[in-house]
Coordinates of C-alpha atoms and ligand atoms in Angstrom, one line a residue:
X1 CA 20.5 18.7 -39.8
X2 CA 21.1 17.1 -43.1
X3 CA 25.0 15.8 -43.1
X4 CA 27.3 14.9 -45.6
X5 CA 30.7 12.8 -45.9
X6 CA 32.8 11.4 -48.9
X7 CA 35.9 9.3 -49.1
X8 CA 38.0 8.2 -52.0
X9 CA 40.9 5.9 -50.8
X10 CA 41.7 2.4 -50.3
X11 CA 41.0 1.9 -47.0
X12 CA 37.8 0.5 -45.5
X13 CA 35.2 2.9 -47.5
X14 CA 32.1 1.8 -45.5
X15 CA 33.3 2.2 -42.0
X16 CA 34.8 5.6 -43.2
X17 CA 31.7 6.5 -44.2
X18 CA 29.8 5.2 -41.4
X19 CA 32.1 6.5 -38.6
X20 CA 31.9 10.2 -40.6
X21 CA 27.7 9.7 -40.1
X22 CA 28.0 9.2 -37.1
X23 CA 30.1 11.8 -36.3
X24 CA 27.5 14.0 -38.2
X25 CA 24.6 12.5 -36.1
X26 CA 24.5 15.0 -33.4
X27 CA 23.1 17.6 -35.8
X28 CA 19.4 15.3 -36.1
X29 CA 18.5 13.7 -38.8
X30 CA 15.3 11.0 -39.7
X31 CA 17.3 8.5 -42.1
X32 CA 20.6 8.1 -43.7
X33 CA 22.3 6.6 -46.6
X34 CA 25.7 5.7 -48.4
X35 CA 26.7 4.8 -51.7
X36 CA 30.1 3.1 -52.7
X37 CA 31.4 2.4 -56.2
X38 CA 34.1 -0.1 -57.0
X39 CA 35.4 -0.6 -60.3
X40 CA 32.4 -0.8 -62.0
X41 CA 29.8 -1.6 -59.5
X42 CA 27.6 0.0 -56.9
X43 CA 26.3 -0.9 -54.0
X44 CA 24.4 1.7 -52.0
X45 CA 22.3 1.0 -48.5
X46 CA 19.8 3.4 -46.7
X47 CA 17.5 3.2 -43.6
X48 CA 14.9 5.2 -41.9
X49 CA 16.1 5.9 -38.1
X50 CA 18.5 5.3 -36.6
X51 CA 22.1 4.9 -38.1
X52 CA 22.1 1.1 -36.2
X53 CA 20.1 0.6 -38.9
X54 CA 22.1 1.5 -41.5
X55 CA 24.8 -0.5 -39.8
X56 CA 22.6 -3.2 -39.4
X57 CA 21.9 -3.5 -43.7
X58 CA 25.7 -2.9 -44.3
X59 CA 26.3 -5.8 -42.0
X60 CA 27.7 -8.2 -45.0
X61 CA 28.8 -5.6 -47.1
X62 CA 32.8 -5.0 -47.6
X63 CA 34.9 -3.1 -50.2
X64 CA 38.5 -4.3 -51.1
X65 CA 41.0 -1.7 -51.8
X66 CA 40.2 0.8 -54.0
X67 CA 36.6 2.6 -53.6
X68 CA 34.8 5.7 -53.9
X69 CA 31.9 6.6 -51.8
X70 CA 29.3 8.8 -50.7
X71 CA 27.2 9.2 -47.3
X72 CA 24.2 11.2 -46.5
X73 CA 22.0 11.9 -43.0
X74 CA 19.1 13.6 -44.1
X75 CA 16.5 15.5 -42.2
X76 CA 13.3 16.1 -44.5
X77 CA 12.8 19.3 -45.8
X78 CA 10.7 18.0 -49.4
X79 CA 9.0 14.3 -48.5
X80 CA 8.8 12.5 -45.5
X81 CA 11.4 10.5 -43.9
X82 CA 11.2 7.2 -45.8
X83 CA 14.0 5.1 -47.9
X84 CA 13.0 6.2 -50.8
X85 CA 13.5 9.6 -50.1
X86 CA 16.4 9.3 -48.2
X87 CA 19.7 9.9 -50.0
X88 CA 22.0 8.6 -52.1
X89 CA 19.5 9.4 -54.7
X90 CA 20.2 6.8 -57.9
X91 CA 20.1 8.2 -62.0
X92 CA 20.6 5.4 -64.3
X93 CA 24.5 5.1 -63.5
X94 CA 25.3 8.3 -61.0
X95 CA 24.7 8.6 -57.0
X96 CA 24.0 11.6 -55.2
X97 CA 24.0 13.1 -52.0
X98 CA 23.2 17.1 -51.2
X99 CA 22.6 19.3 -48.3
X100 CA 20.4 22.1 -48.7
X101 CA 17.1 23.5 -50.8
X102 CA 17.1 23.2 -54.7
X103 CA 14.4 25.9 -55.1
X104 CA 14.0 25.5 -59.1
X105 CA 13.7 21.6 -58.8
X106 CA 9.5 21.8 -59.9
X107 CA 11.1 23.3 -63.0
X108 CA 13.7 20.9 -63.8
X109 CA 12.0 18.2 -62.7
X110 CA 8.7 18.8 -64.9
X111 CA 11.0 19.0 -67.9
X112 CA 12.7 15.9 -67.0
X113 CA 9.6 14.0 -66.6
X114 CA 8.4 15.4 -69.6
X115 CA 11.6 13.4 -71.1
X116 CA 10.2 10.1 -70.0
X117 CA 13.0 10.3 -66.7
X118 CA 11.0 8.6 -64.1
X119 CA 11.5 10.1 -60.4
X120 CA 11.8 7.6 -57.5
X121 CA 11.8 9.9 -54.5
X122 CA 9.7 13.6 -53.5
X123 CA 13.2 14.9 -53.0
X124 CA 14.2 18.3 -54.5
X125 CA 17.5 16.1 -54.5
X126 CA 17.0 13.9 -57.0
X127 CA 16.9 16.5 -60.0
X128 CA 20.4 16.9 -59.9
X129 CA 20.8 13.6 -60.6
X130 CA 18.8 13.6 -63.2
X131 CA 20.0 16.7 -64.8
X132 CA 23.2 15.6 -64.9
X133 CA 22.4 12.6 -66.9
X134 CA 20.8 14.3 -68.7
X135 CA 23.6 16.7 -69.4
X136 CA 26.0 13.4 -69.5
X137 CA 24.3 12.2 -72.3
X138 CA 25.0 15.1 -74.5
X139 CA 28.7 16.6 -73.1
X140 CA 29.6 13.0 -72.9
X141 CA 32.2 14.3 -70.3
X142 CA 31.6 13.9 -66.4
X143 CA 32.8 17.0 -65.5
X144 CA 31.3 19.0 -68.2
X145 CA 27.7 17.8 -67.8
X146 CA 28.8 18.3 -63.7
X147 CA 29.8 22.0 -64.2
X148 CA 26.5 22.6 -66.4
X149 CA 24.4 20.6 -64.2
X150 CA 25.6 23.2 -61.0
X151 CA 24.7 26.5 -63.4
X152 CA 20.9 25.0 -63.8
X153 CA 20.5 25.0 -60.0
X154 CA 19.0 27.7 -58.2
X155 CA 19.3 27.8 -54.2
X156 CA 21.3 26.5 -51.7
X157 CA 23.4 23.2 -51.7
X158 CA 26.8 21.1 -50.8
X159 CA 26.9 18.1 -53.2
X160 CA 28.6 15.2 -53.9
X161 CA 28.1 13.0 -56.9
X162 CA 30.0 9.6 -58.6
X163 CA 29.0 8.3 -61.5
X164 CA 30.3 5.3 -63.1
X165 CA 31.6 7.2 -66.7
X166 CA 33.9 8.5 -64.1
X167 CA 34.2 5.5 -61.9
X168 CA 37.4 6.9 -59.4
X169 CA 35.8 10.5 -59.3
X170 CA 34.0 12.2 -56.9
X171 CA 32.4 15.7 -58.1
X172 CA 31.7 18.2 -55.8
X173 CA 30.0 21.5 -55.3
X174 CA 29.2 24.0 -53.1
X175 CA 26.9 27.1 -52.8
X176 CA 25.5 28.0 -49.6
X177 CA 25.5 24.9 -47.6
X178 CA 29.0 24.4 -45.9
X179 CA 31.1 21.7 -47.2
X180 CA 35.1 20.8 -46.7
X181 CA 38.0 18.6 -48.5
X182 CA 40.7 16.9 -46.3
X183 CA 43.8 15.2 -47.2
X184 CA 46.4 13.2 -46.2
X185 CA 49.9 12.3 -47.4
X186 CA 48.4 8.9 -48.6
X187 CA 46.6 10.5 -50.9
X188 CA 43.3 9.9 -49.6
X189 CA 40.2 12.3 -50.1
X190 CA 37.9 13.1 -47.4
X191 CA 34.7 15.3 -47.8
X192 CA 32.5 16.1 -45.0
X193 CA 29.4 19.0 -44.2
X194 CA 32.1 19.9 -41.2
X195 CA 35.2 19.2 -39.7
X196 CA 34.7 16.4 -37.0
X197 CA 34.3 13.5 -39.0
X198 CA 37.8 14.3 -40.5
X199 CA 39.3 14.9 -37.5
X200 CA 42.0 12.4 -37.2
X201 CA 41.9 11.1 -40.9
X202 CA 43.0 14.3 -42.7
X203 CA 46.2 16.8 -41.6
X204 CA 45.1 19.4 -44.0
X205 CA 41.6 20.8 -45.3
X206 CA 40.2 23.4 -47.7
X207 CA 36.4 24.9 -46.6
X208 CA 35.1 25.3 -49.9
X209 CA 33.9 28.8 -50.5
X210 CA 30.5 29.8 -52.0
X211 CA 30.6 28.8 -56.0
X212 CA 33.4 26.2 -55.8
X213 CA 33.2 23.2 -57.5
X214 CA 35.4 20.9 -59.0
X215 CA 36.4 16.9 -58.7
X216 CA 38.9 14.6 -57.0
X217 CA 40.9 11.6 -58.1
X218 CA 43.5 9.4 -56.8
X219 CA 46.3 12.5 -57.9
X220 CA 44.4 15.7 -58.2
X221 CA 41.6 17.9 -55.8
X222 CA 41.0 20.4 -58.9
X223 CA 38.6 23.4 -57.6
X224 CA 37.4 26.0 -60.2
X225 CA 35.7 29.1 -58.2
X226 CA 32.9 31.1 -58.9
X227 CA 34.0 32.8 -61.9
X228 CA 35.1 29.3 -63.1
X229 CA 38.5 29.8 -62.5
X230 CA 41.0 27.0 -61.7
X231 CA 42.2 28.0 -58.1
X232 CA 44.5 26.6 -55.8
X233 CA 43.1 24.9 -52.5
X234 CA 43.6 27.2 -49.5
X235 CA 44.8 24.1 -46.6
X236 CA 44.4 25.0 -43.1
X237 CA 45.3 22.5 -40.3
X238 CA 42.6 20.3 -38.7
X239 CA 43.4 19.1 -35.0
X240 CA 44.5 16.2 -34.5
X241 CA 42.5 14.7 -31.1
X242 CA 38.9 13.6 -31.7
X243 CA 36.9 15.8 -30.5
X244 CA 33.8 13.7 -30.4
X245 CA 32.6 14.2 -26.9
X246 CA 32.0 10.8 -24.6
X247 CA 29.2 11.4 -22.2
X248 CA 31.7 10.1 -19.7
X249 CA 29.2 9.0 -17.1
X250 CA 26.7 11.2 -17.7
X251 CA 22.8 10.3 -19.0
X252 CA 22.9 12.6 -21.7
X253 CA 25.5 14.7 -23.7
X254 CA 22.9 17.8 -22.6
X255 CA 23.2 17.2 -18.8
X256 CA 27.2 16.6 -19.6
X257 CA 26.9 20.0 -20.9
X258 CA 25.2 21.6 -18.2
X259 CA 27.4 20.5 -15.6
X260 CA 30.3 22.0 -18.1
X261 CA 29.4 25.3 -18.0
X262 CA 31.8 26.4 -14.8
X263 CA 34.6 24.9 -17.4
X264 CA 33.7 26.7 -20.7
X265 CA 32.6 29.9 -19.1
X266 CA 36.0 29.9 -17.0
X267 CA 37.7 29.4 -20.5
X268 CA 35.6 32.1 -22.2
X269 CA 36.5 34.6 -19.4
X270 CA 40.3 33.7 -19.2
X271 CA 42.9 36.1 -20.9
X272 CA 39.9 38.5 -21.4
X273 CA 39.6 40.4 -17.9
X274 CA 41.6 42.8 -16.4
X275 CA 41.5 44.6 -12.5
X276 CA 39.8 47.5 -14.8
X277 CA 39.2 47.0 -18.6
X278 CA 38.4 43.5 -20.6
X279 CA 40.5 41.9 -23.3
X280 CA 39.4 41.6 -26.5
X281 CA 42.9 40.8 -28.4
X282 CA 40.4 39.6 -31.7
X283 CA 38.9 42.9 -31.7
X284 CA 40.2 46.6 -33.3
X285 CA 38.6 49.0 -31.1
X286 CA 37.6 51.0 -34.4
X287 CA 35.2 48.7 -35.0
X288 CA 33.3 50.4 -32.4
X289 CA 34.2 54.0 -34.5
X290 CA 31.3 56.3 -35.8
X291 CA 28.6 53.5 -34.4
X292 CA 25.7 54.4 -32.4
X293 CA 23.6 51.6 -32.7
X294 CA 24.2 47.6 -32.0
X295 CA 21.7 45.3 -34.4
X296 CA 21.8 41.8 -32.8
X297 CA 20.3 39.1 -35.4
X298 CA 20.2 35.2 -35.0
X299 CA 18.0 32.4 -34.5
X300 CA 16.8 30.3 -32.2
X301 CA 18.4 29.9 -28.2
X302 CA 21.0 32.3 -29.9
X303 CA 18.4 34.8 -30.2
X304 CA 17.6 34.8 -26.7
X305 CA 21.3 35.2 -25.8
X306 CA 21.0 39.0 -28.0
X307 CA 18.0 39.9 -26.0
X308 CA 19.7 39.4 -23.1
X309 CA 22.9 41.2 -24.9
X310 CA 20.3 43.8 -25.8
X311 CA 19.7 45.0 -22.2
X312 CA 23.1 45.0 -20.8
X313 CA 24.4 47.5 -24.6
X314 CA 21.6 49.8 -23.6
X315 CA 22.4 49.6 -19.3
X316 CA 26.2 49.8 -18.7
X317 CA 27.6 50.7 -22.6
X318 CA 24.4 53.5 -22.9
X319 CA 24.2 52.4 -26.5
X320 CA 20.7 51.6 -28.6
X321 CA 20.4 48.3 -29.3
X322 CA 17.9 46.3 -31.0
X323 CA 17.6 42.6 -31.5
X324 CA 16.2 40.9 -34.5
X325 CA 15.0 37.2 -35.5
X326 CA 17.1 36.3 -38.8
X327 CA 14.1 34.6 -40.7
X328 CA 12.1 37.7 -40.3
X329 CA 15.0 40.5 -40.8
X330 CA 15.5 39.0 -44.2
X331 CA 12.7 39.7 -46.3
X332 CA 11.2 42.7 -44.3
X333 CA 13.2 45.2 -46.9
X334 CA 14.9 46.6 -43.1
X335 CA 17.1 49.8 -43.2
X336 CA 20.1 49.5 -42.5
X337 CA 22.4 53.0 -41.7
X338 CA 26.3 52.6 -41.3
X339 CA 26.7 54.0 -38.0
X340 CA 25.4 50.6 -36.7
X341 CA 27.3 47.4 -36.1
X342 CA 25.7 44.4 -37.1
X343 CA 26.1 41.4 -34.9
X344 CA 25.7 37.6 -35.4
X345 CA 25.2 35.0 -32.9
X346 CA 25.4 31.6 -33.9
X347 CA 26.3 28.2 -31.7
X348 CA 27.3 26.8 -35.2
X349 CA 28.5 29.7 -37.5
X350 CA 26.6 27.6 -40.1
X351 CA 22.4 28.7 -39.5
X352 CA 20.9 29.5 -43.1
X353 CA 18.9 32.2 -42.1
X354 CA 21.8 33.9 -39.8
X355 CA 24.4 33.8 -42.6
X356 CA 22.1 35.5 -45.0
X357 CA 21.9 38.5 -42.8
X358 CA 25.2 38.6 -42.2
X359 CA 26.0 38.9 -46.0
X360 CA 23.2 41.5 -46.5
X361 CA 24.6 43.6 -43.7
X362 CA 28.0 43.5 -45.8
X363 CA 26.3 43.8 -49.0
X364 CA 24.3 47.4 -47.1
X365 CA 28.5 48.3 -46.4
X366 CA 27.8 47.6 -42.0
X367 CA 30.4 46.7 -40.3
X368 CA 30.0 43.2 -38.7
X369 CA 31.0 41.1 -36.0
X370 CA 29.9 37.4 -35.0
X371 CA 29.9 35.9 -31.6
X372 CA 30.1 32.3 -32.3
X373 CA 31.3 28.9 -31.4
X374 CA 33.2 27.5 -34.0
X375 CA 35.8 28.9 -35.5
X376 CA 36.5 28.7 -39.1
X377 CA 32.5 28.1 -39.9
X378 CA 30.7 30.3 -42.2
X379 CA 30.0 33.2 -40.1
X380 CA 33.4 33.4 -38.5
X381 CA 34.6 33.8 -42.3
X382 CA 32.7 36.2 -43.3
X383 CA 32.2 38.9 -40.7
X384 CA 34.9 41.6 -40.1
X385 CA 35.4 40.4 -36.8
X386 CA 34.9 37.6 -34.3
X387 CA 34.8 36.6 -30.9
X388 CA 34.9 32.7 -30.1
X389 CA 32.8 31.3 -27.2
X390 CA 35.0 29.0 -26.1
X391 CA 32.1 26.6 -25.4
X392 CA 33.7 23.3 -27.0
X393 CA 31.6 21.0 -29.1
X394 CA 28.3 21.1 -28.4
X395 CA 26.4 18.1 -28.7
X396 CA 22.8 18.2 -27.3
X397 CA 20.6 19.6 -29.8
X398 CA 19.2 21.6 -27.0
X399 CA 21.9 24.7 -26.1
X400 CA 22.9 25.1 -23.3
X401 CA 26.7 25.5 -22.7
X402 CA 26.6 27.8 -25.8
X403 CA 24.0 30.0 -24.5
X404 CA 25.9 30.0 -21.4
X405 CA 28.9 31.3 -22.7
X406 CA 27.1 33.8 -25.5
X407 CA 25.5 35.4 -22.8
X408 CA 29.3 35.7 -20.3
X409 CA 30.4 36.8 -23.9
X410 CA 27.9 39.7 -24.2
X411 CA 28.6 41.0 -20.3
X412 CA 31.7 41.2 -21.4
X413 CA 31.4 43.4 -24.7
X414 CA 28.6 45.5 -23.0
X415 CA 31.6 46.4 -20.8
X416 CA 34.1 46.6 -23.4
X417 CA 32.0 49.1 -25.0
X418 CA 30.7 50.9 -21.9
X419 CA 34.8 52.2 -21.3
X420 CA 35.1 52.9 -24.7
X421 CA 32.1 55.1 -24.5
X422 CA 32.7 56.5 -21.2
X423 CA 29.5 54.9 -19.6
X424 CA 30.8 53.7 -17.1
X425 CA 33.4 55.1 -14.3
X426 CA 36.4 52.9 -13.1
X427 CA 34.8 51.7 -10.1
X428 CA 31.6 50.6 -11.6
X429 CA 33.9 48.7 -14.2
X430 CA 36.0 46.9 -11.4
X431 CA 32.7 45.6 -9.5
X432 CA 31.3 44.4 -12.8
X433 CA 34.8 42.6 -13.4
X434 CA 34.6 41.6 -10.4
X435 CA 30.9 40.0 -10.7
X436 CA 31.9 38.3 -14.2
X437 CA 34.8 36.3 -12.1
X438 CA 32.4 34.8 -9.9
X439 CA 29.8 33.1 -12.9
X440 CA 32.2 30.0 -13.0
X441 CA 30.8 29.6 -9.2
X442 CA 27.0 30.4 -9.9
X443 CA 26.5 27.5 -12.1
X444 CA 28.2 24.4 -10.5
X445 CA 25.0 22.2 -10.5
X446 CA 24.9 20.6 -6.5
X447 CA 24.2 17.4 -6.0
X448 CA 21.2 19.1 -3.5
X449 CA 20.1 20.9 -5.9
X450 CA 19.9 18.3 -8.6
X451 CA 18.4 16.2 -6.8
X452 CA 15.5 18.0 -5.7
X453 CA 15.0 19.6 -9.4
X454 CA 14.5 16.0 -10.0
X455 CA 12.5 14.8 -7.5
X456 CA 10.2 18.0 -8.2
X457 CA 9.9 17.3 -12.4
X458 CA 7.3 14.5 -11.6
X459 CA 4.5 16.8 -10.6
X460 CA 5.9 18.6 -14.1
X461 CA 4.3 15.9 -16.4
X462 CA 1.5 16.7 -17.6
X463 CA -1.4 20.2 -17.5
X464 CA -2.3 22.2 -20.5
X465 CA 0.6 24.2 -20.8
X466 CA 3.9 26.3 -18.9
X467 CA 4.2 29.6 -18.4
X468 CA 8.3 30.8 -17.5
X469 CA 8.1 34.1 -16.8
X470 CA 10.1 37.1 -15.7
X471 CA 11.4 40.5 -16.3
X472 CA 14.1 42.4 -17.7
X473 CA 16.5 39.9 -18.7
X474 CA 15.3 37.6 -17.1
X475 CA 12.3 37.6 -19.4
X476 CA 14.7 36.3 -21.9
X477 CA 16.0 33.3 -20.0
X478 CA 12.1 33.1 -19.6
X479 CA 11.9 32.5 -23.4
X480 CA 14.5 30.2 -23.3
X481 CA 13.3 28.4 -20.5
X482 CA 10.3 27.9 -22.6
X483 CA 12.3 26.7 -25.8
X484 CA 14.4 24.3 -23.7
X485 CA 11.5 22.3 -22.5
X486 CA 9.2 22.4 -25.5
X487 CA 12.5 21.1 -27.6
X488 CA 13.2 17.9 -25.4
X489 CA 10.1 17.3 -23.3
X490 CA 7.3 18.0 -26.2
X491 CA 4.8 20.1 -23.8
X492 CA 3.6 23.7 -24.5
X493 CA 5.5 26.0 -22.9
X494 CA 5.8 30.4 -23.4
X495 CA 7.7 32.4 -22.3
X496 CA 6.8 35.4 -20.9
X497 CA 7.1 38.8 -19.5
X498 CA 5.7 38.9 -16.1
X499 CA 4.0 42.3 -16.4
X500 CA 2.3 40.9 -19.4
X501 CA 0.6 38.2 -18.1
X502 CA -2.4 40.4 -17.0
X503 CA -2.9 41.5 -21.1
X504 CA -4.4 38.3 -22.0
X505 CA -2.7 34.8 -21.1
X506 CA -3.7 35.4 -17.5
X507 CA -7.0 34.4 -18.9
X508 CA -5.6 30.4 -19.4
X509 CA -4.8 30.6 -15.4
X510 CA -6.0 27.6 -13.6
X511 CA -4.6 24.5 -11.5
X512 CA -3.2 23.2 -14.7
X513 CA -1.2 25.8 -15.6
X514 CA 2.4 25.5 -14.7
X515 CA 3.7 29.2 -14.1
X516 CA 8.2 28.8 -14.0
X517 CA 8.4 32.1 -12.0
X518 CA 11.7 33.6 -12.1
X519 CA 12.0 36.3 -9.2
X520 CA 15.3 37.6 -8.6
X521 CA 16.4 39.4 -5.4
X522 CA 18.1 42.2 -7.1
X523 CA 16.0 43.2 -10.3
X524 CA 12.7 44.6 -9.9
X525 CA 11.7 41.8 -7.2
X526 CA 8.4 43.2 -5.5
X527 CA 7.0 44.1 -9.5
X528 CA 7.6 40.6 -10.3
X529 CA 6.3 38.5 -7.2
X530 CA 2.8 41.3 -7.2
X531 CA 3.0 39.3 -11.2
X532 CA 2.8 36.2 -9.5
X533 CA 0.5 37.0 -6.9
X534 CA -1.9 37.8 -9.4
X535 CA -1.3 34.5 -10.9
X536 CA -1.7 32.4 -7.4
X537 CA -4.5 34.6 -6.9
X538 CA -6.3 32.4 -9.9
X539 CA -5.1 28.8 -8.9
X540 CA -3.1 28.6 -11.2
X541 CA 0.7 26.3 -10.3
X542 CA 3.5 28.1 -9.6
X543 CA 7.0 27.0 -9.1
X544 CA 9.5 29.9 -7.9
X545 CA 12.7 29.9 -8.5
X546 CA 14.5 32.7 -6.3
X547 CA 16.7 33.7 -3.1
X548 CA 14.2 34.9 -1.1
X549 CA 11.5 32.4 0.2
X550 CA 7.6 33.3 -1.6
X551 CA 5.3 31.3 0.5
X552 CA 2.4 31.8 -2.3
X553 CA 4.5 29.2 -4.5
X554 CA 3.6 25.4 -4.9
X555 CA 6.9 24.8 -5.3
X556 CA 9.7 26.4 -4.7
X557 CA 13.4 26.0 -5.8
X558 CA 15.7 27.7 -4.1
X559 CA 19.3 29.4 -5.6
X560 CA 22.1 31.5 -3.8
X561 CA 22.2 34.8 -2.7
X562 CA 24.0 36.5 -5.0
X563 CA 25.5 40.1 -5.1
X564 CA 24.0 40.6 -8.1
X565 CA 21.3 40.0 -10.7
X566 CA 23.6 38.6 -13.8
X567 CA 24.4 36.2 -10.8
X568 CA 20.9 35.3 -10.8
X569 CA 20.6 35.1 -14.3
X570 CA 23.3 32.6 -13.9
X571 CA 22.0 30.4 -11.1
X572 CA 18.4 30.3 -12.9
X573 CA 19.6 29.7 -16.0
X574 CA 20.8 26.3 -14.5
X575 CA 17.5 25.5 -12.9
X576 CA 15.5 25.7 -16.1
X577 CA 17.9 23.8 -17.6
X578 CA 18.0 21.0 -15.3
X579 CA 14.1 21.2 -15.1
X580 CA 13.7 21.0 -18.5
X581 CA 16.1 17.8 -18.7
X582 CA 14.7 15.7 -15.9
X583 CA 10.8 16.3 -17.1
X584 CA 12.2 15.3 -20.5
X585 CA 14.1 11.9 -19.1
X586 CA 10.8 11.2 -16.9
X587 CA 8.6 11.4 -20.3
X588 CA 11.0 8.8 -21.7
X589 CA 12.1 11.1 -24.4
X590 CA 15.4 11.1 -26.7
X591 CA 17.1 14.2 -24.6
X592 CA 19.7 14.4 -27.2
X593 CA 18.3 14.4 -30.2
X594 CA 14.3 15.2 -29.8
X595 CA 12.1 14.7 -32.8
X596 CA 12.0 17.0 -35.6
X597 CA 14.8 19.5 -34.3
X598 CA 18.1 19.7 -35.7
X599 CA 21.5 21.1 -34.7
X600 CA 22.6 23.3 -37.1
X601 CA 19.8 24.5 -39.7
X602 CA 21.1 25.0 -42.7
X603 CA 18.0 25.7 -44.9
X604 CA 16.0 28.4 -44.9
Ligands
G6P701 C1 18.7 25.3 -34.6 C2 19.1 24.2 -32.9 C3 18.8 25.5 -31.9 C4 19.4 27.0 -32.3 C5 19.3 27.4 -33.0 C6 20.1 28.5 -34.2 O1 17.4 25.2 -34.5 O2 18.1 23.1 -32.7 O3 20.0 25.0 -30.4 O4 19.9 27.6 -31.5 O5 19.3 26.5 -34.7 O6 21.4 27.9 -33.9 P1 22.8 28.8 -34.0 O7 24.1 27.6 -35.0 O8 23.0 29.9 -34.8 O9 23.1 29.1 -32.8

């Protein structure tokens, strides 16, 4: 999704902007641009496609001494990914970059066009710069004009603006899309839409709140809040080591992240397991007082981990549980009662739809909890309580280790709640904790397994579709397996409950329909097997994943014999991730940055 960077200072502005954008690259984008103001002279460059194209265009461009600059990676929403639609957008003598959506841009644009203003792009963003210049014409003061412009915008945005009328200043505003500013002892100011571009550059950062706006110059950082009150920055320190992961010999970040799962799950378990108790120091037990239902809400892969959680909460903790897709929940006028704990799940903590549901739940007076991978993200700052998943920075757009740690957290949390509610006896709890300790081993990728999947993948590059099927928690895993394949191979895949195939999809069965069957030994094995046999009898090509050899399968990927179905879950999770990876690689796709997708979706 779109990314913003900004810089004010006397160092190499071009390089700082470009390397900041590089840090945001993994979020997904289709064009990029920068604008730099030095003295009263602007230089702006834009390019479609990857950042190397922008680097190439700016090869000859240098700055000398103090400058202000803004940069952007764009993930197209309004208008195609063209150079004209790429940010920064120019007015007469100002440039703007923006994340989010200006919902009333058509009204604003129509009025501006009626006054004779010419628009170059199809974007919503361009209205900001023209509206600003209109206001500047009347107000004769850049900050007054900027403040007025902000009041005229509806929607969600984070924006930076630079103008010749105040050449050593960057104006900023944040409403609904994340943005932070960093400072250092040399008086430099750095902006970005997430932490990573600022690491190593700024020691202290201020995360803007919704409604914050203001400006920076050499000497000042001036912030007004949504009530137009001057506020002091709330600085927090930022890690100093560059987290920007390197591929360490792996072909893709996704591959590296699959291999990292054992370590990051061990981190996620660390300090949280005792012999007969789960410990979440970050939670106050009173969070669960008076709670009769848990409602989980998320998007994408995080939604699949929420579905897994719902099985575990009901099975282990005996608490009623429901799961919602955030974009649906927002607009369906849901009934919310105060005996419900509202849990949002998000790798990034910034997904616009999920964030909005969290706000709704808070406004309705519900207790809220976020399970998240990014500390200081918008959701972490907003929710009453937070559990961090400790997956580390995830760069591959297709989420793997974040999902693995989410499910790990939910397994622990369901046992934690089970203990609070006396729903599981001590022996039962001890047994579960013993199993939890085995997850890191069950997700280790062996050479043998990887080689087998690599070899087998060549048989799955065509066909008219994939069905991943499973029962119980293996149904959300089937959904997740299908999502992974869709995301990076661009082949059509669906996840389906095994028992539901005969109610429609089985009509599609033929040798070109590939069924990826999840057949755990410890959960409804016979039932699931019968469902696969029904498909095999109709000549669907079957790839079975199971610890038990299955002779009706065309292909078979064995997993280790485990003590419990949840360990089988984790073993199979790795298999479906690797299968998607290898199919995508064979198809020659960009595994880490698949077409049309964004890592962090900050628009609804
Ligand atoms: C995007 C990503 C998915 C992710 C979803 C939710 O669509 O491409 O991988 O699952 O957003 O993101 P979140 O950060 O809220 O988990």
